[in-house]
Amino acid sequence: MISKEMERNIKANGGIREAFNEARRQKTLYGEENVFDLSIGNPSAPAPEKVIKVLKELSEKKNLDHQYMCESGYEEVRSKIADWLNQKYKTSYGINNIIMTNGGAGGLNMVLRALLNPGDEVLIFCPYYPAYKGFAENWQGKIIGVEPGEDFQPDFDDLEGKLTERTKVVIVNSPHNPTGVIYTKETARKLSEILECKQKEYGHAICLLSDEPYRDLVYIEEELPWWPDFYQNTIVSYSFSKSLSLAGERIGYLTIPTEFEDSENVIKAVRLAMGRLGFVNAPALFQRIVGECIDEQVDLKYYAKNREILYGTLKQCGYECIEPKGAFYIFVKAPDNNEERFLELARKRHLIFVGGSSFGYSGYVRLSFCCKYEVLQRAEDALKQLADDCKILV
């Protein structure tokens, strides 16, 4: 009954959801307190108090409008977001530059649906969020992986070698899932120079699509680049899933600057894609909520504390990993480069990780520290025992 493409995808599917389901299975068997689920990036930090306050106020409001609106979203909400971006980044966006979306995933799919022709190439930096591949293939795009350089920063030589006349979109993600690295302004400048040169060489625009659900989760004094400042043909996809702990509510927005080539038609195409994909519009209630909470965010100390205990334990045990500067993930090298053995040994200790192969980069595993602090405290002994199992305890 199902399509051959989906049949192939089912067989290839696994990774994050498979790990999540394994955690649920083990919790049923051994008790929730004895299983250490470090798999999925499901935020556990409480939503800011103002979010709860606004939600309560709206729920008690009589005659609250629940009807359809313009596919781009409520004008007053888009205006507030544009004003906030203008204040923060010294830009000059108006409501037409903002499109409310059904989370980051909805926004990415809308952009790719609007831009890709069959066979167009989408470049992504390895390791990468696995859904990017599916999103591009939804619209018959071809994914091209760019190898990482030192400390998982972009390898610019590999990037230049993989850009072709068929390149239509380059996706960047910083702070980065699954490694926790951030791309600096110097990185943005170099990458932009390369894309500018290739646009001139090929005679057509290349879209830089910046996926930014972790923009506000940064643990160092480093100002992240606002990519449109460096590269004109940039579209920014933002999600409130992590910054406001609203992952299940599916709310975010796209920023398409007027300076983007043929921006008027691009904006029309992205808006049309929303209807074609069946989203119709972003959730009405949570548009209103984020409009009132645009300058709020979760308490960063919640994740900073988690990061400290997990990274400290890993280094103490001799695991090979780099300190995450943003997001809430640590990418750990599997002992002897044997990812499957490492995952299996971890599962025996009730430690649930996601294999690096799911992110297009084998030989590593991703650990998420967005769980409750108590889970990481209880996981310390298991991580030490796992290191001993792998003969890496120092």
Short mmCIF file of C-alpha atoms in Angstrom, two decimals:
data_model
loop_
_atom_site.label_atom_id
_atom_site.label_comp_id
_atom_site.label_asym_id
_atom_site.label_seq_id
_atom_site.Cartn_x
_atom_site.Cartn_y
_atom_site.Cartn_z
CA MET A 1 0.00 0.00 0.00
CA ILE A 2 2.69 2.54 0.99
CA SER A 3 4.99 4.25 -1.50
CA LYS A 4 8.37 2.70 -2.26
CA GLU A 5 10.07 5.87 -1.06
CA MET A 6 8.39 5.65 2.34
CA GLU A 7 9.13 1.92 2.46
CA ARG A 8 12.84 2.75 2.05
CA ASN A 9 12.58 5.50 4.65
CA ILE A 10 10.93 3.21 7.20
CA LYS A 11 13.77 0.71 6.83
CA ALA A 12 16.36 3.46 7.15
CA ASN A 13 14.57 5.27 9.95
CA GLY A 14 15.89 5.00 13.48
CA GLY A 15 18.26 7.19 15.36
CA ILE A 16 16.58 9.75 17.58
CA ARG A 17 13.10 8.23 17.73
CA GLU A 18 14.47 4.71 18.03
CA ALA A 19 16.54 5.80 21.04
CA PHE A 20 13.55 7.62 22.52
CA ASN A 21 11.40 4.49 22.19
CA GLU A 22 14.16 2.35 23.72
CA ALA A 23 14.20 4.68 26.71
CA ARG A 24 10.45 4.30 27.13
CA ARG A 25 10.77 0.51 26.91
CA GLN A 26 13.50 0.41 29.55
CA LYS A 27 11.61 2.73 31.87
CA THR A 28 8.66 0.33 31.79
CA LEU A 29 10.93 -2.60 32.63
CA TYR A 30 13.33 -1.06 35.14
CA GLY A 31 11.61 2.03 36.48
CA GLU A 32 11.95 5.61 35.29
CA GLU A 33 14.46 6.53 37.99
CA ASN A 34 16.84 3.79 36.81
CA VAL A 35 16.98 4.80 33.13
CA PHE A 36 19.04 7.75 31.89
CA ASP A 37 17.49 9.06 28.71
CA LEU A 38 19.99 11.42 27.08
CA SER A 39 18.59 10.93 23.61
CA ILE A 40 16.00 13.42 22.44
CA GLY A 41 16.26 17.21 22.54
CA ASN A 42 12.99 17.64 24.41
CA PRO A 43 13.36 20.74 26.62
CA SER A 44 12.57 20.25 30.31
CA ALA A 45 13.27 23.77 31.56
CA PRO A 46 10.04 25.46 32.69
CA ALA A 47 8.52 27.95 30.30
CA PRO A 48 9.00 31.56 31.48
CA GLU A 49 6.38 32.76 33.95
CA LYS A 50 5.13 35.38 31.52
CA VAL A 51 4.24 32.66 29.00
CA ILE A 52 2.05 30.96 31.60
CA LYS A 53 0.54 34.33 32.61
CA VAL A 54 -0.37 35.29 29.04
CA LEU A 55 -1.74 31.81 28.33
CA LYS A 56 -4.00 32.04 31.37
CA GLU A 57 -5.18 35.54 30.47
CA LEU A 58 -6.02 34.53 26.91
CA SER A 59 -7.80 31.36 28.00
CA GLU A 60 -10.08 33.42 30.24
CA LYS A 61 -10.76 36.07 27.62
CA LYS A 62 -14.29 36.13 26.28
CA ASN A 63 -14.90 36.13 22.53
CA LEU A 64 -11.29 35.21 21.75
CA ASP A 65 -10.93 34.91 17.97
CA HIS A 66 -9.97 31.40 16.79
CA GLN A 67 -10.61 31.99 13.09
CA TYR A 68 -8.26 31.78 10.12
CA MET A 69 -6.02 34.75 9.48
CA CYS A 70 -3.60 35.76 6.73
CA GLU A 71 -1.34 32.78 6.02
CA SER A 72 1.67 34.84 7.16
CA GLY A 73 0.14 35.26 10.62
CA TYR A 74 -1.36 38.04 12.67
CA GLU A 75 -0.09 41.45 11.54
CA GLU A 76 0.29 42.72 15.10
CA VAL A 77 2.45 39.73 16.04
CA ARG A 78 4.64 40.02 12.95
CA SER A 79 5.00 43.74 13.62
CA LYS A 80 6.22 43.06 17.18
CA ILE A 81 8.74 40.50 15.94
CA ALA A 82 9.99 42.83 13.21
CA ASP A 83 10.39 45.68 15.71
CA TRP A 84 12.24 43.40 18.12
CA LEU A 85 14.65 42.22 15.39
CA ASN A 86 15.17 45.82 14.24
CA GLN A 87 16.08 46.86 17.77
CA LYS A 88 18.40 43.90 18.33
CA TYR A 89 20.16 43.76 14.95
CA LYS A 90 19.77 47.34 13.65
CA THR A 91 17.70 46.10 10.70
CA SER A 92 14.67 47.66 9.01
CA TYR A 93 12.20 44.77 8.70
CA GLY A 94 8.47 45.24 8.29
CA ILE A 95 5.58 42.82 8.68
CA ASN A 96 6.03 41.52 5.11
CA ASN A 97 9.51 40.26 6.04
CA ILE A 98 8.09 38.01 8.78
CA ILE A 99 6.07 34.82 8.24
CA MET A 100 4.77 32.90 11.26
CA THR A 101 5.39 29.16 10.95
CA ASN A 102 4.46 25.81 12.46
CA GLY A 103 7.77 25.54 14.28
CA GLY A 104 11.20 25.45 12.73
CA ALA A 105 10.46 22.28 10.73
CA GLY A 106 7.42 23.87 9.14
CA GLY A 107 9.41 26.95 8.17
CA LEU A 108 12.28 24.96 6.64
CA ASN A 109 9.89 22.88 4.57
CA MET A 110 8.11 26.00 3.34
CA VAL A 111 11.36 27.57 2.15
CA LEU A 112 12.59 24.40 0.44
CA ARG A 113 9.18 23.87 -1.21
CA ALA A 114 9.28 27.44 -2.51
CA LEU A 115 12.86 27.32 -3.85
CA LEU A 116 13.75 23.82 -5.03
CA ASN A 117 13.37 22.35 -8.48
CA PRO A 118 13.89 18.59 -8.90
CA GLY A 119 17.61 17.81 -8.76
CA ASP A 120 18.63 21.06 -7.07
CA GLU A 121 21.34 20.55 -4.49
CA VAL A 122 21.12 21.42 -0.80
CA LEU A 123 24.45 21.58 1.07
CA ILE A 124 24.50 20.73 4.77
CA PHE A 125 27.42 20.61 7.19
CA CYS A 126 28.22 17.22 8.73
CA PRO A 127 27.23 16.14 11.27
CA TYR A 128 23.73 17.48 10.64
CA TYR A 129 20.22 17.36 12.04
CA PRO A 130 18.87 14.25 10.26
CA ALA A 131 15.52 15.78 9.30
CA TYR A 132 17.28 18.15 6.86
CA LYS A 133 17.78 15.25 4.49
CA GLY A 134 14.11 14.31 4.53
CA PHE A 135 12.99 17.92 4.19
CA ALA A 136 15.06 18.40 1.03
CA GLU A 137 14.03 15.05 -0.44
CA ASN A 138 10.37 15.97 0.10
CA TRP A 139 10.81 18.37 -2.82
CA GLN A 140 13.20 16.19 -4.87
CA GLY A 141 16.25 18.09 -3.73
CA LYS A 142 19.61 16.35 -3.48
CA ILE A 143 21.48 16.53 -0.17
CA ILE A 144 25.25 17.10 -0.31
CA GLY A 145 27.18 16.73 2.97
CA VAL A 146 30.13 19.03 3.68
CA GLU A 147 32.80 17.49 5.91
CA PRO A 148 33.74 19.27 9.14
CA GLY A 149 37.11 20.76 9.90
CA GLU A 150 38.77 21.12 13.29
CA ASP A 151 36.37 21.10 16.26
CA PHE A 152 33.46 20.61 13.84
CA GLN A 153 33.79 24.02 12.26
CA PRO A 154 33.05 24.15 8.49
CA ASP A 155 35.76 22.86 6.19
CA PHE A 156 35.81 25.69 3.65
CA ASP A 157 37.93 23.79 1.13
CA ASP A 158 35.40 20.95 1.12
CA LEU A 159 32.57 23.47 0.84
CA GLU A 160 34.13 25.13 -2.21
CA GLY A 161 34.68 21.75 -3.84
CA LYS A 162 31.06 20.71 -3.38
CA LEU A 163 29.34 23.90 -4.55
CA THR A 164 28.10 23.41 -8.12
CA GLU A 165 25.79 25.09 -10.61
CA ARG A 166 22.99 22.95 -9.15
CA THR A 167 23.49 24.32 -5.62
CA LYS A 168 20.33 26.18 -4.61
CA VAL A 169 20.43 26.20 -0.80
CA VAL A 170 23.11 25.98 1.90
CA ILE A 171 21.80 25.23 5.41
CA VAL A 172 23.66 26.48 8.49
CA ASN A 173 22.74 25.63 12.07
CA SER A 174 24.38 27.52 14.94
CA PRO A 175 24.41 26.82 17.84
CA HIS A 176 24.77 23.41 16.34
CA ASN A 177 22.87 20.16 16.71
CA PRO A 178 24.46 17.64 17.47
CA THR A 179 27.86 19.09 18.49
CA GLY A 180 27.02 22.23 20.46
CA VAL A 181 29.58 24.31 18.52
CA ILE A 182 28.84 27.84 17.39
CA TYR A 183 29.85 29.56 14.16
CA THR A 184 31.64 32.85 14.77
CA LYS A 185 31.37 36.09 12.83
CA GLU A 186 34.64 35.19 11.12
CA THR A 187 33.08 31.91 10.00
CA ALA A 188 30.06 33.82 8.67
CA ARG A 189 32.32 36.24 6.82
CA LYS A 190 34.38 33.50 5.17
CA LEU A 191 31.37 31.39 4.21
CA SER A 192 29.61 34.44 2.79
CA GLU A 193 32.63 35.37 0.66
CA ILE A 194 32.65 31.88 -0.83
CA LEU A 195 28.93 31.99 -1.64
CA GLU A 196 29.20 35.48 -3.15
CA CYS A 197 31.96 34.29 -5.49
CA LYS A 198 30.00 31.20 -6.50
CA GLN A 199 26.86 33.24 -7.20
CA LYS A 200 28.83 35.40 -9.62
CA GLU A 201 30.47 32.35 -11.21
CA TYR A 202 27.17 30.49 -11.72
CA GLY A 203 25.03 33.51 -12.51
CA HIS A 204 22.24 32.69 -10.06
CA ALA A 205 21.40 33.21 -6.39
CA ILE A 206 22.28 30.67 -3.70
CA CYS A 207 20.08 30.81 -0.61
CA LEU A 208 21.72 30.58 2.80
CA LEU A 209 19.07 29.11 5.10
CA SER A 210 19.97 29.68 8.74
CA ASP A 211 18.17 27.30 11.10
CA GLU A 212 18.23 28.93 14.55
CA PRO A 213 16.18 27.11 17.21
CA TYR A 214 19.11 27.36 19.66
CA ARG A 215 20.08 30.99 19.04
CA ASP A 216 19.34 31.98 22.64
CA LEU A 217 21.07 28.99 24.26
CA VAL A 218 24.71 30.18 24.38
CA TYR A 219 27.05 29.62 27.34
CA ILE A 220 29.98 31.87 26.43
CA GLU A 221 30.47 35.59 25.89
CA GLU A 222 30.30 35.35 22.13
CA GLU A 223 27.98 37.44 19.99
CA LEU A 224 26.57 35.23 17.28
CA PRO A 225 26.47 36.51 13.70
CA TRP A 226 23.19 37.75 12.30
CA TRP A 227 23.65 36.02 8.96
CA PRO A 228 21.77 38.56 6.78
CA ASP A 229 24.39 41.15 7.84
CA PHE A 230 27.03 39.05 6.11
CA TYR A 231 25.16 37.56 3.17
CA GLN A 232 22.28 39.23 1.34
CA ASN A 233 20.50 36.06 0.20
CA THR A 234 19.83 34.74 3.71
CA ILE A 235 16.56 33.45 5.12
CA VAL A 236 16.43 32.93 8.90
CA SER A 237 14.21 30.24 10.43
CA TYR A 238 13.56 30.70 14.14
CA SER A 239 11.65 28.49 16.57
CA PHE A 240 10.41 29.20 20.09
CA SER A 241 10.61 25.48 20.89
CA LYS A 242 13.79 25.79 22.93
CA SER A 243 13.94 29.45 23.93
CA LEU A 244 10.47 29.33 25.53
CA SER A 245 10.22 25.54 26.09
CA LEU A 246 7.28 25.32 23.68
CA ALA A 247 8.46 22.43 21.49
CA GLY A 248 5.06 20.75 21.35
CA GLU A 249 3.19 23.93 20.45
CA ARG A 250 4.88 24.25 17.02
CA ILE A 251 5.45 27.99 16.72
CA GLY A 252 8.22 29.93 15.01
CA TYR A 253 8.82 32.42 12.21
CA LEU A 254 10.80 33.07 9.05
CA THR A 255 12.66 36.28 8.31
CA ILE A 256 13.01 37.02 4.57
CA PRO A 257 14.82 40.35 4.12
CA THR A 258 13.77 42.73 1.36
CA GLU A 259 17.39 42.61 0.16
CA PHE A 260 17.01 38.91 -0.71
CA GLU A 261 17.10 38.50 -4.51
CA ASP A 262 13.57 38.65 -5.97
CA SER A 263 12.30 38.90 -2.39
CA GLU A 264 8.76 39.87 -3.37
CA ASN A 265 8.24 36.66 -5.31
CA VAL A 266 10.17 34.57 -2.78
CA ILE A 267 7.88 35.81 0.00
CA LYS A 268 4.81 35.06 -2.13
CA ALA A 269 6.12 31.57 -2.91
CA VAL A 270 6.86 30.78 0.74
CA ARG A 271 3.40 31.98 1.78
CA LEU A 272 1.84 29.87 -0.96
CA ALA A 273 3.90 26.87 0.19
CA MET A 274 2.30 27.11 3.62
CA GLY A 275 -1.12 26.43 2.08
CA ARG A 276 0.17 23.77 -0.29
CA LEU A 277 1.72 21.90 2.62
CA GLY A 278 -1.53 22.01 4.54
CA PHE A 279 -0.31 24.13 7.44
CA VAL A 280 -2.83 26.88 6.50
CA ASN A 281 -1.42 29.15 9.22
CA ALA A 282 0.62 28.94 12.41
CA PRO A 283 -1.33 28.20 15.63
CA ALA A 284 -3.43 31.27 16.45
CA LEU A 285 -3.24 31.07 20.24
CA PHE A 286 0.53 30.69 20.40
CA GLN A 287 1.09 33.43 17.85
CA ARG A 288 -0.52 35.75 20.37
CA ILE A 289 1.52 34.31 23.23
CA VAL A 290 4.92 34.67 21.57
CA GLY A 291 3.95 38.14 20.41
CA GLU A 292 3.62 39.13 24.07
CA CYS A 293 6.74 37.19 25.12
CA ILE A 294 9.15 38.06 22.33
CA ASP A 295 11.83 39.25 24.77
CA GLU A 296 11.43 36.35 27.20
CA GLN A 297 13.47 33.14 27.38
CA VAL A 298 13.99 30.15 29.65
CA ASP A 299 16.45 30.48 32.50
CA LEU A 300 19.77 29.66 30.84
CA LYS A 301 21.23 28.65 34.20
CA TYR A 302 19.02 25.54 34.04
CA TYR A 303 20.92 24.15 31.04
CA ALA A 304 24.28 25.66 32.02
CA LYS A 305 24.16 23.64 35.24
CA ASN A 306 23.32 20.48 33.28
CA ARG A 307 26.11 21.17 30.83
CA GLU A 308 28.63 21.55 33.64
CA ILE A 309 27.83 18.24 35.32
CA LEU A 310 27.62 16.17 32.14
CA TYR A 311 30.70 17.60 30.42
CA GLY A 312 32.65 17.40 33.68
CA THR A 313 31.72 13.75 34.19
CA LEU A 314 32.58 12.83 30.61
CA LYS A 315 36.02 14.45 30.77
CA GLN A 316 36.72 12.95 34.20
CA CYS A 317 35.99 9.50 32.79
CA GLY A 318 38.24 9.99 29.78
CA TYR A 319 35.63 10.31 27.06
CA GLU A 320 36.74 12.27 24.00
CA CYS A 321 34.48 15.26 23.31
CA ILE A 322 34.60 19.03 22.88
CA GLU A 323 32.91 21.42 25.27
CA PRO A 324 29.56 22.59 23.87
CA LYS A 325 29.28 26.37 23.61
CA GLY A 326 25.58 26.41 22.76
CA ALA A 327 22.42 24.31 22.34
CA PHE A 328 22.11 21.34 24.75
CA TYR A 329 24.08 18.50 23.19
CA ILE A 330 27.53 16.92 23.55
CA PHE A 331 29.01 14.88 20.69
CA VAL A 332 31.17 12.08 22.11
CA LYS A 333 33.66 9.98 20.15
CA ALA A 334 32.92 6.27 20.48
CA PRO A 335 35.88 4.28 21.90
CA ASP A 336 37.74 2.50 19.09
CA ASN A 337 35.40 4.35 16.71
CA ASN A 338 32.89 1.53 17.30
CA GLU A 339 29.58 3.36 17.52
CA GLU A 340 27.30 0.33 17.63
CA ARG A 341 29.29 -1.42 20.38
CA PHE A 342 29.33 1.80 22.42
CA LEU A 343 25.56 2.23 22.08
CA GLU A 344 24.95 -1.40 23.05
CA LEU A 345 27.18 -1.18 26.13
CA ALA A 346 25.46 2.07 27.09
CA ARG A 347 22.00 0.50 26.81
CA LYS A 348 23.11 -2.27 29.20
CA ARG A 349 23.86 0.47 31.71
CA HIS A 350 20.43 2.04 30.93
CA LEU A 351 22.13 4.99 29.25
CA ILE A 352 20.30 6.00 26.08
CA PHE A 353 22.27 7.93 23.44
CA VAL A 354 21.78 8.59 19.72
CA GLY A 355 24.36 7.26 17.27
CA GLY A 356 26.34 9.69 15.15
CA SER A 357 25.34 7.76 12.01
CA SER A 358 21.89 9.31 12.41
CA PHE A 359 23.57 12.68 11.94
CA GLY A 360 25.55 11.60 8.90
CA TYR A 361 28.75 11.14 10.90
CA SER A 362 29.55 7.69 12.24
CA GLY A 363 31.86 6.85 15.11
CA TYR A 364 30.25 9.28 17.55
CA VAL A 365 27.18 9.47 19.78
CA ARG A 366 25.07 12.45 20.80
CA LEU A 367 24.15 13.06 24.43
CA SER A 368 21.42 15.56 25.27
CA PHE A 369 21.56 17.51 28.54
CA CYS A 370 18.14 19.14 28.33
CA CYS A 371 16.74 16.61 30.82
CA LYS A 372 16.26 17.32 34.52
CA TYR A 373 19.43 17.84 36.57
CA GLU A 374 18.56 14.90 38.82
CA VAL A 375 18.75 12.54 35.84
CA LEU A 376 22.33 13.63 35.14
CA GLN A 377 23.24 13.26 38.79
CA ARG A 378 21.95 9.70 38.81
CA ALA A 379 23.70 9.01 35.49
CA GLU A 380 27.20 9.79 36.82
CA ASP A 381 27.88 6.29 38.15
CA ALA A 382 26.52 4.66 34.99
CA LEU A 383 28.79 6.84 32.82
CA LYS A 384 31.79 5.85 34.93
CA GLN A 385 30.85 2.17 34.71
CA LEU A 386 30.42 2.50 30.96
CA ALA A 387 33.90 4.02 30.67
CA ASP A 388 35.23 1.03 32.58
CA ASP A 389 33.31 -1.32 30.26
CA CYS A 390 35.01 0.41 27.32
CA LYS A 391 38.42 0.36 29.02
CA ILE A 392 38.84 4.12 28.82
CA LEU A 393 38.54 5.07 32.50
CA VAL A 394 41.49 7.31 33.42
#
